[in-house]
């Protein structure tokens, strides 16, 4: 009888402990609208990433290619023990009328917009609003320009 009680207490403790230390589901949503004053048509890439901004080990949660002047709504889900740090990365070529340099704009998502999802919860209240901006006026954190090689004669 004592063995049965100890086994029962052990199983209850193990079930409660694993439920308490389980990874939780977190979700964020981002919306915005971007234009380019140098190009009327073209695309840019919007990504939601988890991790630190200046590290290579950031994990892409969701990405989407969008056309200029087209609004987007992007959501991302991740499992974590604590509230994750997420950021938005926008890759575009809107820097001059003739250049093909890739510019990268990075912005951290406010932790108030990273919500823990509970079981059965499907509604989302407020997405993180980036607003409407011209990509040529946004500060570029990194710049990658492929050089054109001239043919030697």
PDB file of C-alpha atoms in Angstrom:
ATOM      1  CA  UNK A   1       0.000   0.000   0.000  1.00  0.00           C
ATOM      2  CA  UNK A   2       2.873   2.373   0.785  1.00  0.00           C
ATOM      3  CA  UNK A   3       4.496   1.565  -2.553  1.00  0.00           C
ATOM      4  CA  UNK A   4       1.254   2.415  -4.383  1.00  0.00           C
ATOM      5  CA  UNK A   5       0.992   5.812  -2.605  1.00  0.00           C
ATOM      6  CA  UNK A   6       4.614   6.668  -3.408  1.00  0.00           C
ATOM      7  CA  UNK A   7       4.085   5.731  -7.027  1.00  0.00           C
ATOM      8  CA  UNK A   8       0.933   7.860  -7.183  1.00  0.00           C
ATOM      9  CA  UNK A   9       2.685  10.882  -5.624  1.00  0.00           C
ATOM     10  CA  UNK A  10       5.618  10.467  -8.017  1.00  0.00           C
ATOM     11  CA  UNK A  11       3.336  10.352 -11.071  1.00  0.00           C
ATOM     12  CA  UNK A  12       1.383  13.422  -9.947  1.00  0.00           C
ATOM     13  CA  UNK A  13       4.591  15.378  -9.313  1.00  0.00           C
ATOM     14  CA  UNK A  14       6.091  14.349 -12.650  1.00  0.00           C
ATOM     15  CA  UNK A  15       2.955  15.307 -14.577  1.00  0.00           C
ATOM     16  CA  UNK A  16       2.674  18.685 -12.861  1.00  0.00           C
ATOM     17  CA  UNK A  17       6.391  19.432 -13.309  1.00  0.00           C
ATOM     18  CA  UNK A  18       6.455  18.618 -17.022  1.00  0.00           C
ATOM     19  CA  UNK A  19       3.315  20.695 -17.602  1.00  0.00           C
ATOM     20  CA  UNK A  20       4.848  23.655 -15.787  1.00  0.00           C
ATOM     21  CA  UNK A  21       8.176  23.557 -17.649  1.00  0.00           C
ATOM     22  CA  UNK A  22       6.699  22.952 -21.090  1.00  0.00           C
ATOM     23  CA  UNK A  23       7.464  25.337 -23.942  1.00  0.00           C
ATOM     24  CA  UNK A  24       4.711  27.856 -24.559  1.00  0.00           C
ATOM     25  CA  UNK A  25       3.339  29.103 -27.867  1.00  0.00           C
ATOM     26  CA  UNK A  26       3.981  32.769 -28.722  1.00  0.00           C
ATOM     27  CA  UNK A  27       2.532  34.703 -31.652  1.00  0.00           C
ATOM     28  CA  UNK A  28       3.052  38.090 -33.256  1.00  0.00           C
ATOM     29  CA  UNK A  29       1.489  39.862 -36.220  1.00  0.00           C
ATOM     30  CA  UNK A  30       2.966  42.713 -38.260  1.00  0.00           C
ATOM     31  CA  UNK A  31       1.289  44.933 -40.826  1.00  0.00           C
ATOM     32  CA  UNK A  32       2.548  47.740 -43.015  1.00  0.00           C
ATOM     33  CA  UNK A  33       2.724  49.277 -46.457  1.00  0.00           C
ATOM     34  CA  UNK A  34       5.935  50.246 -48.251  1.00  0.00           C
ATOM     35  CA  UNK A  35       6.506  52.179 -51.458  1.00  0.00           C
ATOM     36  CA  UNK A  36       9.553  53.038 -53.559  1.00  0.00           C
ATOM     37  CA  UNK A  37      10.006  56.483 -55.107  1.00  0.00           C
ATOM     38  CA  UNK A  38      12.531  55.154 -57.633  1.00  0.00           C
ATOM     39  CA  UNK A  39      10.505  52.225 -58.943  1.00  0.00           C
ATOM     40  CA  UNK A  40       6.816  51.810 -59.629  1.00  0.00           C
ATOM     41  CA  UNK A  41       7.021  48.018 -59.802  1.00  0.00           C
ATOM     42  CA  UNK A  42       9.204  45.543 -57.998  1.00  0.00           C
ATOM     43  CA  UNK A  43       9.305  43.397 -54.899  1.00  0.00           C
ATOM     44  CA  UNK A  44      10.807  43.409 -51.448  1.00  0.00           C
ATOM     45  CA  UNK A  45      11.109  40.672 -48.848  1.00  0.00           C
ATOM     46  CA  UNK A  46       9.615  40.986 -45.358  1.00  0.00           C
ATOM     47  CA  UNK A  47      10.788  38.486 -42.725  1.00  0.00           C
ATOM     48  CA  UNK A  48       9.939  37.960 -39.071  1.00  0.00           C
ATOM     49  CA  UNK A  49      12.902  36.477 -37.231  1.00  0.00           C
ATOM     50  CA  UNK A  50      13.533  35.240 -33.716  1.00  0.00           C
ATOM     51  CA  UNK A  51      16.792  35.840 -31.888  1.00  0.00           C
ATOM     52  CA  UNK A  52      19.257  38.678 -31.677  1.00  0.00           C
ATOM     53  CA  UNK A  53      19.489  41.229 -34.483  1.00  0.00           C
ATOM     54  CA  UNK A  54      23.263  41.186 -34.944  1.00  0.00           C
ATOM     55  CA  UNK A  55      23.754  37.419 -34.731  1.00  0.00           C
ATOM     56  CA  UNK A  56      23.802  34.956 -37.600  1.00  0.00           C
ATOM     57  CA  UNK A  57      21.883  32.396 -35.585  1.00  0.00           C
ATOM     58  CA  UNK A  58      18.514  34.096 -35.896  1.00  0.00           C
ATOM     59  CA  UNK A  59      15.696  31.810 -36.998  1.00  0.00           C
ATOM     60  CA  UNK A  60      13.280  32.865 -39.735  1.00  0.00           C
ATOM     61  CA  UNK A  61       9.717  32.341 -38.538  1.00  0.00           C
ATOM     62  CA  UNK A  62       7.876  33.671 -41.583  1.00  0.00           C
ATOM     63  CA  UNK A  63       8.761  35.551 -44.763  1.00  0.00           C
ATOM     64  CA  UNK A  64       6.865  36.929 -47.697  1.00  0.00           C
ATOM     65  CA  UNK A  65       7.708  38.671 -50.970  1.00  0.00           C
ATOM     66  CA  UNK A  66       5.559  41.757 -51.504  1.00  0.00           C
ATOM     67  CA  UNK A  67       5.067  44.235 -54.336  1.00  0.00           C
ATOM     68  CA  UNK A  68       5.622  47.941 -53.744  1.00  0.00           C
ATOM     69  CA  UNK A  69       2.471  49.865 -52.711  1.00  0.00           C
ATOM     70  CA  UNK A  70       0.819  46.627 -51.563  1.00  0.00           C
ATOM     71  CA  UNK A  71      -0.075  46.321 -47.849  1.00  0.00           C
ATOM     72  CA  UNK A  72       0.935  43.173 -46.009  1.00  0.00           C
ATOM     73  CA  UNK A  73      -0.112  41.316 -42.869  1.00  0.00           C
ATOM     74  CA  UNK A  74       2.408  38.765 -41.630  1.00  0.00           C
ATOM     75  CA  UNK A  75       2.147  36.524 -38.583  1.00  0.00           C
ATOM     76  CA  UNK A  76       4.634  34.235 -36.860  1.00  0.00           C
ATOM     77  CA  UNK A  77       4.392  31.470 -34.262  1.00  0.00           C
ATOM     78  CA  UNK A  78       7.148  29.990 -32.106  1.00  0.00           C
ATOM     79  CA  UNK A  79       7.523  27.780 -29.034  1.00  0.00           C
ATOM     80  CA  UNK A  80       9.726  29.052 -26.227  1.00  0.00           C
ATOM     81  CA  UNK A  81      10.200  28.774 -22.474  1.00  0.00           C
ATOM     82  CA  UNK A  82      10.343  32.577 -22.115  1.00  0.00           C
ATOM     83  CA  UNK A  83       9.013  35.435 -24.230  1.00  0.00           C
ATOM     84  CA  UNK A  84      11.184  35.476 -27.384  1.00  0.00           C
ATOM     85  CA  UNK A  85      12.792  38.546 -28.902  1.00  0.00           C
ATOM     86  CA  UNK A  86      11.625  39.021 -32.488  1.00  0.00           C
ATOM     87  CA  UNK A  87      12.516  41.496 -35.194  1.00  0.00           C
ATOM     88  CA  UNK A  88      11.462  42.448 -38.704  1.00  0.00           C
ATOM     89  CA  UNK A  89      13.929  42.335 -41.578  1.00  0.00           C
ATOM     90  CA  UNK A  90      13.113  44.032 -44.886  1.00  0.00           C
ATOM     91  CA  UNK A  91      15.393  43.384 -47.877  1.00  0.00           C
ATOM     92  CA  UNK A  92      14.929  45.683 -50.880  1.00  0.00           C
ATOM     93  CA  UNK A  93      16.670  47.338 -53.839  1.00  0.00           C
ATOM     94  CA  UNK A  94      14.979  50.727 -53.597  1.00  0.00           C
ATOM     95  CA  UNK A  95      18.084  52.910 -53.329  1.00  0.00           C
ATOM     96  CA  UNK A  96      18.549  54.579 -56.726  1.00  0.00           C
ATOM     97  CA  UNK A  97      16.889  54.497 -60.141  1.00  0.00           C
ATOM     98  CA  UNK A  98      19.701  52.442 -61.692  1.00  0.00           C
ATOM     99  CA  UNK A  99      21.467  50.612 -58.880  1.00  0.00           C
ATOM    100  CA  UNK A 100      20.935  47.033 -57.830  1.00  0.00           C
ATOM    101  CA  UNK A 101      22.306  47.311 -54.296  1.00  0.00           C
ATOM    102  CA  UNK A 102      20.515  45.276 -51.658  1.00  0.00           C
ATOM    103  CA  UNK A 103      19.628  47.243 -48.560  1.00  0.00           C
ATOM    104  CA  UNK A 104      18.467  45.657 -45.328  1.00  0.00           C
ATOM    105  CA  UNK A 105      16.253  47.437 -42.823  1.00  0.00           C
ATOM    106  CA  UNK A 106      15.903  45.838 -39.379  1.00  0.00           C
ATOM    107  CA  UNK A 107      13.465  46.826 -36.636  1.00  0.00           C
ATOM    108  CA  UNK A 108      12.766  45.107 -33.312  1.00  0.00           C
ATOM    109  CA  UNK A 109       9.193  44.142 -32.511  1.00  0.00           C
ATOM    110  CA  UNK A 110       7.873  45.672 -29.320  1.00  0.00           C
ATOM    111  CA  UNK A 111       7.498  42.908 -26.680  1.00  0.00           C
ATOM    112  CA  UNK A 112       3.935  44.094 -25.983  1.00  0.00           C
ATOM    113  CA  UNK A 113       2.955  42.725 -29.398  1.00  0.00           C
ATOM    114  CA  UNK A 114       4.419  39.264 -28.761  1.00  0.00           C
ATOM    115  CA  UNK A 115       1.578  37.427 -27.051  1.00  0.00           C
ATOM    116  CA  UNK A 116       1.399  34.033 -25.433  1.00  0.00           C
ATOM    117  CA  UNK A 117      -1.330  31.919 -27.011  1.00  0.00           C
ATOM    118  CA  UNK A 118      -3.442  29.806 -24.704  1.00  0.00           C
ATOM    119  CA  UNK A 119      -5.348  26.698 -25.699  1.00  0.00           C
ATOM    120  CA  UNK A 120      -8.445  27.495 -27.702  1.00  0.00           C
ATOM    121  CA  UNK A 121      -7.467  31.141 -28.214  1.00  0.00           C
ATOM    122  CA  UNK A 122      -7.679  32.082 -31.865  1.00  0.00           C
ATOM    123  CA  UNK A 123      -8.545  35.773 -31.903  1.00  0.00           C
ATOM    124  CA  UNK A 124      -5.849  38.373 -32.318  1.00  0.00           C
ATOM    125  CA  UNK A 125      -6.353  41.937 -31.221  1.00  0.00           C
ATOM    126  CA  UNK A 126      -3.738  44.391 -32.488  1.00  0.00           C
ATOM    127  CA  UNK A 127      -0.975  43.684 -35.008  1.00  0.00           C
ATOM    128  CA  UNK A 128       2.284  45.612 -34.765  1.00  0.00           C
ATOM    129  CA  UNK A 129       1.817  48.477 -37.237  1.00  0.00           C
ATOM    130  CA  UNK A 130       4.873  49.606 -39.175  1.00  0.00           C
ATOM    131  CA  UNK A 131       2.849  52.251 -40.986  1.00  0.00           C
ATOM    132  CA  UNK A 132       3.280  53.438 -44.556  1.00  0.00           C
ATOM    133  CA  UNK A 133       6.835  54.425 -45.518  1.00  0.00           C
ATOM    134  CA  UNK A 134       9.026  54.958 -48.539  1.00  0.00           C
ATOM    135  CA  UNK A 135      11.832  52.382 -48.539  1.00  0.00           C
ATOM    136  CA  UNK A 136      14.289  54.890 -50.025  1.00  0.00           C
ATOM    137  CA  UNK A 137      13.988  57.041 -46.875  1.00  0.00           C
ATOM    138  CA  UNK A 138      14.473  54.238 -44.342  1.00  0.00           C
ATOM    139  CA  UNK A 139      17.969  53.851 -42.868  1.00  0.00           C
ATOM    140  CA  UNK A 140      19.827  50.841 -44.220  1.00  0.00           C
ATOM    141  CA  UNK A 141      21.774  48.842 -41.667  1.00  0.00           C
ATOM    142  CA  UNK A 142      23.698  46.744 -44.187  1.00  0.00           C
ATOM    143  CA  UNK A 143      24.469  47.303 -47.836  1.00  0.00           C
ATOM    144  CA  UNK A 144      25.425  44.649 -50.374  1.00  0.00           C
ATOM    145  CA  UNK A 145      26.307  45.762 -53.892  1.00  0.00           C
ATOM    146  CA  UNK A 146      27.414  43.172 -56.440  1.00  0.00           C
ATOM    147  CA  UNK A 147      30.163  44.678 -58.596  1.00  0.00           C
ATOM    148  CA  UNK A 148      29.958  44.442 -62.359  1.00  0.00           C
ATOM    149  CA  UNK A 149      33.167  43.143 -63.899  1.00  0.00           C
ATOM    150  CA  UNK A 150      34.399  44.656 -67.093  1.00  0.00           C
ATOM    151  CA  UNK A 151      35.562  42.429 -69.849  1.00  0.00           C
ATOM    152  CA  UNK A 152      39.278  42.725 -70.437  1.00  0.00           C
ATOM    153  CA  UNK A 153      40.204  43.183 -74.020  1.00  0.00           C
TER     154      UNK A 153
END
